[in-house]
PDB file of C-alpha atoms in Angstrom:
ATOM      1  CA  MET A   1      61.264 134.230  19.540  1.00 69.00           C
ATOM      2  CA  TYR A   2      63.862 136.992  19.692  1.00 85.00           C
ATOM      3  CA  LYS A   3      66.598 137.973  22.110  1.00 93.00           C
ATOM      4  CA  ILE A   4      69.217 140.561  23.020  1.00 95.00           C
ATOM      5  CA  LEU A   5      72.792 139.510  22.340  1.00 96.00           C
ATOM      6  CA  ALA A   6      75.386 141.263  24.525  1.00 96.00           C
ATOM      7  CA  VAL A   7      79.057 140.724  23.670  1.00 96.00           C
ATOM      8  CA  GLY A   8      81.800 142.161  25.860  1.00 95.00           C
ATOM      9  CA  THR A   9      84.106 141.643  28.817  1.00 93.00           C
ATOM     10  CA  SER A  10      83.592 141.221  32.576  1.00 94.00           C
ATOM     11  CA  PHE A  11      81.437 144.346  32.877  1.00 96.00           C
ATOM     12  CA  THR A  12      78.904 142.877  30.464  1.00 96.00           C
ATOM     13  CA  HIS A  13      78.252 139.893  32.735  1.00 95.00           C
ATOM     14  CA  GLY A  14      78.254 141.911  35.950  1.00 96.00           C
ATOM     15  CA  LEU A  15      81.436 140.576  37.498  1.00 95.00           C
ATOM     16  CA  ALA A  16      82.038 141.507  41.172  1.00 96.00           C
ATOM     17  CA  LEU A  17      78.380 142.203  42.008  1.00 97.00           C
ATOM     18  CA  HIS A  18      78.362 138.939  43.972  1.00 96.00           C
ATOM     19  CA  PHE A  19      80.759 140.529  46.471  1.00 96.00           C
ATOM     20  CA  TYR A  20      77.797 142.387  47.963  1.00 96.00           C
ATOM     21  CA  LYS A  21      76.147 139.065  48.840  1.00 94.00           C
ATOM     22  CA  ARG A  22      79.428 137.745  50.205  1.00 95.00           C
ATOM     23  CA  LYS A  23      79.849 140.835  52.359  1.00 93.00           C
ATOM     24  CA  GLN A  24      76.453 140.203  53.957  1.00 92.00           C
ATOM     25  CA  VAL A  25      77.356 136.662  55.019  1.00 92.00           C
ATOM     26  CA  GLY A  26      81.040 137.232  55.813  1.00 90.00           C
ATOM     27  CA  LEU A  27      82.591 135.298  52.908  1.00 89.00           C
ATOM     28  CA  PRO A  28      85.998 136.206  51.403  1.00 88.00           C
ATOM     29  CA  LEU A  29      85.880 139.078  48.904  1.00 88.00           C
ATOM     30  CA  ASP A  30      88.200 137.635  46.278  1.00 84.00           C
ATOM     31  CA  PHE A  31      88.054 135.889  42.899  1.00 79.00           C
ATOM     32  CA  ASN A  32      89.731 132.653  44.020  1.00 79.00           C
ATOM     33  CA  THR A  33      86.400 130.890  43.795  1.00 83.00           C
ATOM     34  CA  ILE A  34      83.076 131.839  42.269  1.00 90.00           C
ATOM     35  CA  THR A  35      80.052 129.561  42.308  1.00 93.00           C
ATOM     36  CA  ASN A  36      77.494 129.016  39.570  1.00 94.00           C
ATOM     37  CA  ASP A  37      74.908 130.726  41.775  1.00 95.00           C
ATOM     38  CA  GLU A  38      77.170 133.774  42.042  1.00 95.00           C
ATOM     39  CA  LEU A  39      77.717 133.819  38.287  1.00 94.00           C
ATOM     40  CA  TYR A  40      73.968 133.746  37.760  1.00 96.00           C
ATOM     41  CA  PHE A  41      73.526 136.528  40.332  1.00 96.00           C
ATOM     42  CA  ASN A  42      75.997 138.681  38.406  1.00 97.00           C
ATOM     43  CA  TYR A  43      74.331 137.941  35.077  1.00 97.00           C
ATOM     44  CA  LYS A  44      70.879 138.724  36.472  1.00 97.00           C
ATOM     45  CA  HIS A  45      71.958 142.148  37.769  1.00 98.00           C
ATOM     46  CA  SER A  46      74.150 143.163  34.832  1.00 98.00           C
ATOM     47  CA  TYR A  47      73.187 146.026  32.545  1.00 98.00           C
ATOM     48  CA  SER A  48      72.655 143.420  29.814  1.00 97.00           C
ATOM     49  CA  SER A  49      69.927 141.594  31.736  1.00 97.00           C
ATOM     50  CA  ILE A  50      68.380 144.825  33.012  1.00 98.00           C
ATOM     51  CA  LEU A  51      68.069 145.970  29.403  1.00 98.00           C
ATOM     52  CA  GLY A  52      66.424 142.670  28.515  1.00 96.00           C
ATOM     53  CA  LYS A  53      63.764 143.247  31.169  1.00 97.00           C
ATOM     54  CA  LYS A  54      63.100 146.724  29.851  1.00 97.00           C
ATOM     55  CA  LEU A  55      62.656 145.428  26.296  1.00 96.00           C
ATOM     56  CA  GLU A  56      60.868 142.250  27.469  1.00 94.00           C
ATOM     57  CA  LEU A  57      63.376 140.040  25.673  1.00 94.00           C
ATOM     58  CA  PRO A  58      65.627 137.220  26.920  1.00 94.00           C
ATOM     59  CA  THR A  59      69.310 138.121  27.050  1.00 95.00           C
ATOM     60  CA  GLN A  60      72.263 136.077  25.846  1.00 94.00           C
ATOM     61  CA  ILE A  61      75.583 137.255  27.269  1.00 95.00           C
ATOM     62  CA  VAL A  62      78.882 136.297  25.649  1.00 92.00           C
ATOM     63  CA  SER A  63      81.799 137.753  27.586  1.00 87.00           C
ATOM     64  CA  SER A  64      85.191 137.039  29.083  1.00 78.00           C
ATOM     65  CA  SER A  65      87.058 138.449  32.056  1.00 71.00           C
ATOM     66  CA  GLY A  66      90.301 140.355  31.608  1.00 62.00           C
ATOM     67  CA  SER A  67      90.605 139.593  27.918  1.00 63.00           C
ATOM     68  CA  SER A  68      89.140 140.346  24.529  1.00 66.00           C
ATOM     69  CA  ASN A  69      89.170 139.165  20.959  1.00 73.00           C
ATOM     70  CA  PHE A  70      87.626 141.753  18.712  1.00 86.00           C
ATOM     71  CA  PHE A  71      87.258 139.558  15.635  1.00 86.00           C
ATOM     72  CA  GLU A  72      85.821 136.646  17.622  1.00 89.00           C
ATOM     73  CA  GLY A  73      83.195 138.998  19.005  1.00 90.00           C
ATOM     74  CA  LEU A  74      82.223 140.144  15.518  1.00 92.00           C
ATOM     75  CA  ASP A  75      82.026 136.539  14.320  1.00 91.00           C
ATOM     76  CA  ILE A  76      79.745 135.580  17.206  1.00 92.00           C
ATOM     77  CA  ILE A  77      77.431 138.449  16.311  1.00 94.00           C
ATOM     78  CA  LYS A  78      77.365 137.607  12.598  1.00 93.00           C
ATOM     79  CA  LYS A  79      76.671 133.917  13.242  1.00 91.00           C
ATOM     80  CA  SER A  80      73.818 134.792  15.592  1.00 91.00           C
ATOM     81  CA  ILE A  81      71.933 136.219  12.614  1.00 88.00           C
ATOM     82  CA  GLU A  82      72.112 132.980  10.651  1.00 78.00           C
ATOM     83  CA  PRO A  83      68.923 130.865  10.552  1.00 64.00           C
ATOM     84  CA  ILE A  84      68.798 127.942  12.976  1.00 59.00           C
ATOM     85  CA  TYR A  85      67.715 124.534  11.697  1.00 55.00           C
ATOM     86  CA  LEU A  86      65.387 122.708  14.061  1.00 55.00           C
ATOM     87  CA  LYS A  87      65.701 118.919  13.987  1.00 58.00           C
ATOM     88  CA  GLY A  88      62.548 117.184  12.879  1.00 56.00           C
ATOM     89  CA  ASP A  89      61.477 120.183  10.855  1.00 53.00           C
ATOM     90  CA  ASP A  90      61.821 120.484   7.106  1.00 52.00           C
ATOM     91  CA  LYS A  91      62.564 124.187   7.038  1.00 51.00           C
ATOM     92  CA  PHE A  92      64.622 126.875   8.708  1.00 48.00           C
ATOM     93  CA  ASP A  93      62.960 128.797  11.496  1.00 48.00           C
ATOM     94  CA  HIS A  94      64.303 132.239  10.641  1.00 49.00           C
ATOM     95  CA  ASN A  95      63.085 133.817  13.891  1.00 52.00           C
ATOM     96  CA  PHE A  96      64.133 131.250  16.483  1.00 55.00           C
ATOM     97  CA  PHE A  97      66.154 133.128  19.091  1.00 73.00           C
ATOM     98  CA  LYS A  98      67.664 135.577  16.660  1.00 87.00           C
ATOM     99  CA  PRO A  99      68.646 138.942  18.144  1.00 94.00           C
ATOM    100  CA  LYS A 100      66.574 142.065  17.693  1.00 94.00           C
ATOM    101  CA  VAL A 101      69.271 144.057  19.485  1.00 97.00           C
ATOM    102  CA  VAL A 102      73.037 143.524  19.671  1.00 97.00           C
ATOM    103  CA  ILE A 103      75.129 145.250  22.337  1.00 97.00           C
ATOM    104  CA  LEU A 104      78.877 145.395  21.745  1.00 97.00           C
ATOM    105  CA  GLN A 105      80.972 146.490  24.723  1.00 97.00           C
ATOM    106  CA  LEU A 106      84.443 147.640  23.714  1.00 96.00           C
ATOM    107  CA  THR A 107      87.487 147.564  25.952  1.00 94.00           C
ATOM    108  CA  ASN A 108      91.127 148.685  26.078  1.00 93.00           C
ATOM    109  CA  VAL A 109      92.566 148.418  22.556  1.00 94.00           C
ATOM    110  CA  THR A 110      95.870 147.010  23.848  1.00 92.00           C
ATOM    111  CA  ARG A 111      94.009 143.808  24.711  1.00 89.00           C
ATOM    112  CA  ASP A 112      93.852 143.219  20.949  1.00 90.00           C
ATOM    113  CA  PHE A 113      97.309 144.555  20.203  1.00 91.00           C
ATOM    114  CA  PHE A 114      98.721 143.157  16.964  1.00 92.00           C
ATOM    115  CA  ILE A 115      96.680 142.400  13.855  1.00 91.00           C
ATOM    116  CA  TYR A 116      98.295 140.235  11.210  1.00 93.00           C
ATOM    117  CA  GLU A 117      96.415 138.746   8.245  1.00 91.00           C
ATOM    118  CA  ASN A 118      93.082 139.492   9.919  1.00 85.00           C
ATOM    119  CA  LYS A 119      93.995 137.672  13.110  1.00 89.00           C
ATOM    120  CA  ILE A 120      94.668 139.177  16.534  1.00 89.00           C
ATOM    121  CA  TYR A 121      97.788 138.396  18.536  1.00 92.00           C
ATOM    122  CA  LYS A 122      98.040 139.417  22.172  1.00 89.00           C
ATOM    123  CA  LEU A 123     100.799 140.710  24.400  1.00 91.00           C
ATOM    124  CA  ASP A 124     100.792 141.244  28.158  1.00 90.00           C
ATOM    125  CA  PHE A 125     101.223 144.940  28.960  1.00 88.00           C
ATOM    126  CA  GLU A 126     100.449 144.643  32.676  1.00 85.00           C
ATOM    127  CA  THR A 127     104.120 144.374  33.678  1.00 91.00           C
ATOM    128  CA  TYR A 128     107.459 144.584  31.873  1.00 91.00           C
ATOM    129  CA  ASP A 129     108.315 140.976  32.746  1.00 94.00           C
ATOM    130  CA  GLY A 130     104.903 139.885  31.514  1.00 92.00           C
ATOM    131  CA  PHE A 131     105.444 141.748  28.270  1.00 93.00           C
ATOM    132  CA  VAL A 132     108.869 140.187  27.640  1.00 94.00           C
ATOM    133  CA  LYS A 133     107.538 136.712  28.401  1.00 95.00           C
ATOM    134  CA  SER A 134     104.414 137.051  26.256  1.00 94.00           C
ATOM    135  CA  LYS A 135     106.384 138.449  23.310  1.00 95.00           C
ATOM    136  CA  LYS A 136     108.872 135.573  23.440  1.00 96.00           C
ATOM    137  CA  GLU A 137     106.101 132.981  23.670  1.00 95.00           C
ATOM    138  CA  LEU A 138     104.248 134.586  20.773  1.00 95.00           C
ATOM    139  CA  ILE A 139     107.301 134.582  18.483  1.00 95.00           C
ATOM    140  CA  ASP A 140     108.387 131.071  19.522  1.00 95.00           C
ATOM    141  CA  ASN A 141     104.962 129.557  18.892  1.00 94.00           C
ATOM    142  CA  ILE A 142     103.632 131.571  15.973  1.00 92.00           C
ATOM    143  CA  ASP A 143     102.422 129.498  13.031  1.00 92.00           C
ATOM    144  CA  VAL A 144     102.378 131.663   9.904  1.00 93.00           C
ATOM    145  CA  VAL A 145     103.684 131.224   6.369  1.00 93.00           C
ATOM    146  CA  ASP A 146     106.295 133.978   6.647  1.00 95.00           C
ATOM    147  CA  LYS A 147     107.565 134.168  10.226  1.00 95.00           C
ATOM    148  CA  ASN A 148     110.181 136.803   9.414  1.00 96.00           C
ATOM    149  CA  ASP A 149     107.499 139.077   7.960  1.00 97.00           C
ATOM    150  CA  PHE A 150     105.378 138.558  11.090  1.00 95.00           C
ATOM    151  CA  ILE A 151     108.287 139.469  13.397  1.00 96.00           C
ATOM    152  CA  THR A 152     109.247 142.517  11.318  1.00 96.00           C
ATOM    153  CA  LYS A 153     105.718 143.911  11.376  1.00 95.00           C
ATOM    154  CA  LEU A 154     105.320 143.141  15.075  1.00 95.00           C
ATOM    155  CA  GLU A 155     108.496 145.088  15.846  1.00 96.00           C
ATOM    156  CA  LEU A 156     107.288 148.021  13.733  1.00 95.00           C
ATOM    157  CA  GLU A 157     103.981 148.014  15.601  1.00 94.00           C
ATOM    158  CA  LEU A 158     105.780 148.010  18.932  1.00 95.00           C
ATOM    159  CA  GLU A 159     108.002 150.861  17.767  1.00 95.00           C
ATOM    160  CA  VAL A 160     104.980 153.009  16.882  1.00 94.00           C
ATOM    161  CA  PHE A 161     103.359 152.111  20.212  1.00 94.00           C
ATOM    162  CA  THR A 162     106.512 153.038  22.143  1.00 94.00           C
ATOM    163  CA  LEU A 163     107.198 156.310  20.329  1.00 96.00           C
ATOM    164  CA  ASN A 164     103.628 157.641  20.512  1.00 96.00           C
ATOM    165  CA  GLU A 165     101.173 155.478  22.401  1.00 95.00           C
ATOM    166  CA  GLU A 166      98.374 158.032  22.101  1.00 95.00           C
ATOM    167  CA  THR A 167      98.587 158.052  18.303  1.00 95.00           C
ATOM    168  CA  TRP A 168      98.771 154.261  18.227  1.00 95.00           C
ATOM    169  CA  ARG A 169      95.627 153.965  20.356  1.00 96.00           C
ATOM    170  CA  LYS A 170      93.776 156.414  18.131  1.00 96.00           C
ATOM    171  CA  ASN A 171      94.763 154.520  14.982  1.00 95.00           C
ATOM    172  CA  GLN A 172      93.894 151.155  16.519  1.00 95.00           C
ATOM    173  CA  SER A 173      90.470 152.322  17.652  1.00 97.00           C
ATOM    174  CA  ALA A 174      89.801 153.868  14.233  1.00 97.00           C
ATOM    175  CA  TYR A 175      90.562 150.510  12.614  1.00 95.00           C
ATOM    176  CA  PHE A 176      88.162 148.715  14.939  1.00 96.00           C
ATOM    177  CA  ILE A 177      85.471 151.331  14.316  1.00 98.00           C
ATOM    178  CA  SER A 178      85.737 150.745  10.566  1.00 97.00           C
ATOM    179  CA  LYS A 179      85.005 147.055  11.172  1.00 96.00           C
ATOM    180  CA  ILE A 180      82.119 147.900  13.508  1.00 97.00           C
ATOM    181  CA  ASN A 181      80.555 150.124  10.861  1.00 98.00           C
ATOM    182  CA  ILE A 182      80.683 147.254   8.372  1.00 97.00           C
ATOM    183  CA  LEU A 183      78.977 145.041  10.965  1.00 97.00           C
ATOM    184  CA  HIS A 184      76.382 147.743  11.552  1.00 97.00           C
ATOM    185  CA  LYS A 185      75.426 147.879   7.894  1.00 97.00           C
ATOM    186  CA  PHE A 186      75.066 144.092   7.831  1.00 96.00           C
ATOM    187  CA  LEU A 187      72.893 144.034  10.964  1.00 96.00           C
ATOM    188  CA  LYS A 188      70.797 146.936   9.721  1.00 95.00           C
ATOM    189  CA  SER A 189      70.062 145.023   6.504  1.00 94.00           C
ATOM    190  CA  LYS A 190      68.757 142.183   8.689  1.00 93.00           C
ATOM    191  CA  GLY A 191      66.570 144.473  10.792  1.00 93.00           C
ATOM    192  CA  VAL A 192      68.808 144.267  13.881  1.00 95.00           C
ATOM    193  CA  ILE A 193      69.699 147.282  16.027  1.00 97.00           C
ATOM    194  CA  LEU A 194      73.360 147.629  17.075  1.00 98.00           C
ATOM    195  CA  LYS A 195      74.432 149.650  20.095  1.00 98.00           C
ATOM    196  CA  VAL A 196      78.063 150.117  21.131  1.00 98.00           C
ATOM    197  CA  ILE A 197      79.500 151.189  24.485  1.00 98.00           C
ATOM    198  CA  SER A 198      83.135 151.458  25.539  1.00 98.00           C
ATOM    199  CA  TYR A 199      84.634 150.694  28.925  1.00 97.00           C
ATOM    200  CA  SER A 200      87.909 152.509  28.196  1.00 96.00           C
ATOM    201  CA  ASP A 201      88.584 155.982  26.824  1.00 97.00           C
ATOM    202  CA  ASP A 202      90.450 154.660  23.773  1.00 97.00           C
ATOM    203  CA  TYR A 203      87.584 155.596  21.447  1.00 97.00           C
ATOM    204  CA  LYS A 204      86.817 159.107  22.690  1.00 96.00           C
ATOM    205  CA  GLU A 205      88.908 160.841  19.991  1.00 96.00           C
ATOM    206  CA  ASN A 206      87.160 158.879  17.223  1.00 98.00           C
ATOM    207  CA  LEU A 207      83.492 159.005  18.184  1.00 98.00           C
ATOM    208  CA  ASP A 208      82.684 160.918  14.997  1.00 98.00           C
ATOM    209  CA  LYS A 209      83.880 157.916  12.971  1.00 98.00           C
ATOM    210  CA  PHE A 210      81.075 155.649  14.229  1.00 98.00           C
ATOM    211  CA  ASP A 211      78.015 155.292  12.016  1.00 98.00           C
ATOM    212  CA  GLU A 212      75.219 157.535  13.252  1.00 96.00           C
ATOM    213  CA  ASN A 213      73.064 156.287  16.151  1.00 96.00           C
ATOM    214  CA  ILE A 214      75.184 153.287  17.201  1.00 98.00           C
ATOM    215  CA  PHE A 215      77.574 154.627  19.875  1.00 98.00           C
ATOM    216  CA  VAL A 216      75.949 155.230  23.269  1.00 98.00           C
ATOM    217  CA  LYS A 217      77.347 157.866  25.599  1.00 98.00           C
ATOM    218  CA  ILE A 218      76.417 157.635  29.268  1.00 98.00           C
ATOM    219  CA  GLU A 219      74.411 160.648  30.410  1.00 98.00           C
ATOM    220  CA  HIS A 220      74.316 161.169  34.167  1.00 98.00           C
ATOM    221  CA  ASN A 221      73.573 164.263  36.265  1.00 97.00           C
ATOM    222  CA  GLY A 222      73.845 166.510  33.252  1.00 97.00           C
ATOM    223  CA  ILE A 223      77.253 165.181  32.192  1.00 98.00           C
ATOM    224  CA  SER A 224      77.965 163.063  29.109  1.00 98.00           C
ATOM    225  CA  PHE A 225      80.606 160.329  29.370  1.00 98.00           C
ATOM    226  CA  SER A 226      82.210 158.587  26.407  1.00 98.00           C
ATOM    227  CA  ASN A 227      83.311 155.610  28.485  1.00 98.00           C
ATOM    228  CA  ILE A 228      82.252 153.544  31.477  1.00 98.00           C
ATOM    229  CA  PHE A 229      85.547 153.921  33.338  1.00 98.00           C
ATOM    230  CA  ASP A 230      85.321 157.694  33.646  1.00 98.00           C
ATOM    231  CA  PHE A 231      81.603 157.532  34.413  1.00 98.00           C
ATOM    232  CA  VAL A 232      81.962 155.150  37.381  1.00 98.00           C
ATOM    233  CA  THR A 233      85.212 156.658  38.674  1.00 98.00           C
ATOM    234  CA  ILE A 234      84.036 160.269  38.754  1.00 98.00           C
ATOM    235  CA  ASN A 235      80.638 159.368  40.219  1.00 98.00           C
ATOM    236  CA  LYS A 236      82.063 156.805  42.676  1.00 98.00           C
ATOM    237  CA  LEU A 237      79.865 154.030  41.327  1.00 98.00           C
ATOM    238  CA  ARG A 238      82.359 151.212  41.762  1.00 98.00           C
ATOM    239  CA  VAL A 239      82.557 148.192  44.035  1.00 97.00           C
ATOM    240  CA  VAL A 240      85.635 149.740  45.693  1.00 97.00           C
ATOM    241  CA  ASP A 241      83.610 152.850  46.561  1.00 98.00           C
ATOM    242  CA  ASP A 242      80.954 150.765  48.325  1.00 97.00           C
ATOM    243  CA  LEU A 243      82.907 147.901  49.878  1.00 96.00           C
ATOM    244  CA  GLY A 244      86.416 149.322  50.195  1.00 94.00           C
ATOM    245  CA  ILE A 245      88.045 146.374  48.411  1.00 93.00           C
ATOM    246  CA  ASP A 246      90.506 146.498  45.524  1.00 91.00           C
ATOM    247  CA  ASP A 247      87.960 146.120  42.749  1.00 94.00           C
ATOM    248  CA  SER A 248      86.953 148.880  40.354  1.00 95.00           C
ATOM    249  CA  HIS A 249      84.077 147.082  38.605  1.00 97.00           C
ATOM    250  CA  PRO A 250      80.833 149.087  38.386  1.00 98.00           C
ATOM    251  CA  ASN A 251      78.237 148.670  41.135  1.00 98.00           C
ATOM    252  CA  PHE A 252      74.491 147.957  40.895  1.00 98.00           C
ATOM    253  CA  GLU A 253      73.537 151.595  40.332  1.00 98.00           C
ATOM    254  CA  ALA A 254      76.051 151.945  37.501  1.00 98.00           C
ATOM    255  CA  HIS A 255      74.581 148.921  35.723  1.00 98.00           C
ATOM    256  CA  GLU A 256      71.098 150.417  36.050  1.00 98.00           C
ATOM    257  CA  ILE A 257      72.236 153.771  34.628  1.00 98.00           C
ATOM    258  CA  VAL A 258      74.050 152.169  31.692  1.00 98.00           C
ATOM    259  CA  ALA A 259      71.000 150.027  30.903  1.00 98.00           C
ATOM    260  CA  ASP A 260      68.775 153.146  31.000  1.00 98.00           C
ATOM    261  CA  ASN A 261      71.051 154.967  28.557  1.00 98.00           C
ATOM    262  CA  ILE A 262      71.156 152.083  26.097  1.00 98.00           C
ATOM    263  CA  TYR A 263      67.387 151.639  26.391  1.00 98.00           C
ATOM    264  CA  ASN A 264      66.767 155.321  25.647  1.00 98.00           C
ATOM    265  CA  SER A 265      69.121 155.136  22.674  1.00 98.00           C
ATOM    266  CA  ILE A 266      67.198 152.146  21.309  1.00 97.00           C
ATOM    267  CA  LEU A 267      63.873 153.960  21.644  1.00 96.00           C
ATOM    268  CA  LYS A 268      65.292 156.878  19.658  1.00 96.00           C
ATOM    269  CA  ASP A 269      66.900 154.675  17.021  1.00 96.00           C
ATOM    270  CA  PRO A 270      65.477 155.162  13.493  1.00 93.00           C
ATOM    271  CA  GLY A 271      65.141 151.381  13.187  1.00 91.00           C
ATOM    272  CA  TYR A 272      63.246 150.905  16.449  1.00 91.00           C
ATOM    273  CA  TYR A 273      59.721 150.948  15.077  1.00 83.00           C
ATOM    274  CA  THR A 274      60.536 148.595  12.202  1.00 82.00           C
ATOM    275  CA  THR A 275      62.529 146.201  14.375  1.00 78.00           C
ATOM    276  CA  PHE A 276      60.057 145.953  17.236  1.00 80.00           C
ATOM    277  CA  HIS A 277      56.699 146.516  15.573  1.00 70.00           C
ATOM    278  CA  SER A 278      56.878 145.003  12.108  1.00 61.00           C
ATOM    279  CA  ILE A 279      55.013 141.768  11.450  1.00 41.00           C
ATOM    280  CA  ILE A 280      57.356 139.028  10.221  1.00 41.00           C
TER     281      ILE A 280
END
């Protein structure tokens, strides 16, 4: 049996869609509490699950809210391709719930700010106080062989970011794209289709650096969008546009449109026929 594996952030698991149900019954529209039923409701109506229905495959969603770890996401994807040993059996079942399609949803590159020895270290850029606190905690608690080297390189990274944030974002996204292209080649060798979408606009200046056929733009009303944020903001397809609350997550229609675009990209993918119609 095969599946779709979707790796991303809160958008990938449909966060905030449960507010529509809450609105109907007069419950508070906040994130202080969220029930398992509401989580399932969000999952079921997310673009990830909608895509699964279109492809007639179960969907596994691996996502987090308000955070990211680029390398962890890549590791999850790579490990999903490994054969699963079934207890009581004397062989590997190479097809048991392996993905036919992997969806990788990218986010703001500052969420994965500093890369040192192939590990990601985070800082809080939401507020100045949060930044100062997170930087101090990072330096105080860092466990590396050469702490002085770590601090020196962190300060250099922050200097580049401060002097020209736009250039820093472009360089950071280019680095991540190079890693995604390596992942793509690996997945392609295993007969798995990779599709990439981005919530933020951090990748728009580097779209030509992606391997061919993996990055999905969102086409809507004759306009092509490189990122989900611009798509939902310009077209007023956010929870805030429908319910008037302070939440900019995409609404039901946005999830449907994104799923349609990814689905169409999969159908046009050169590996589609082999992946979905070959006899294994």
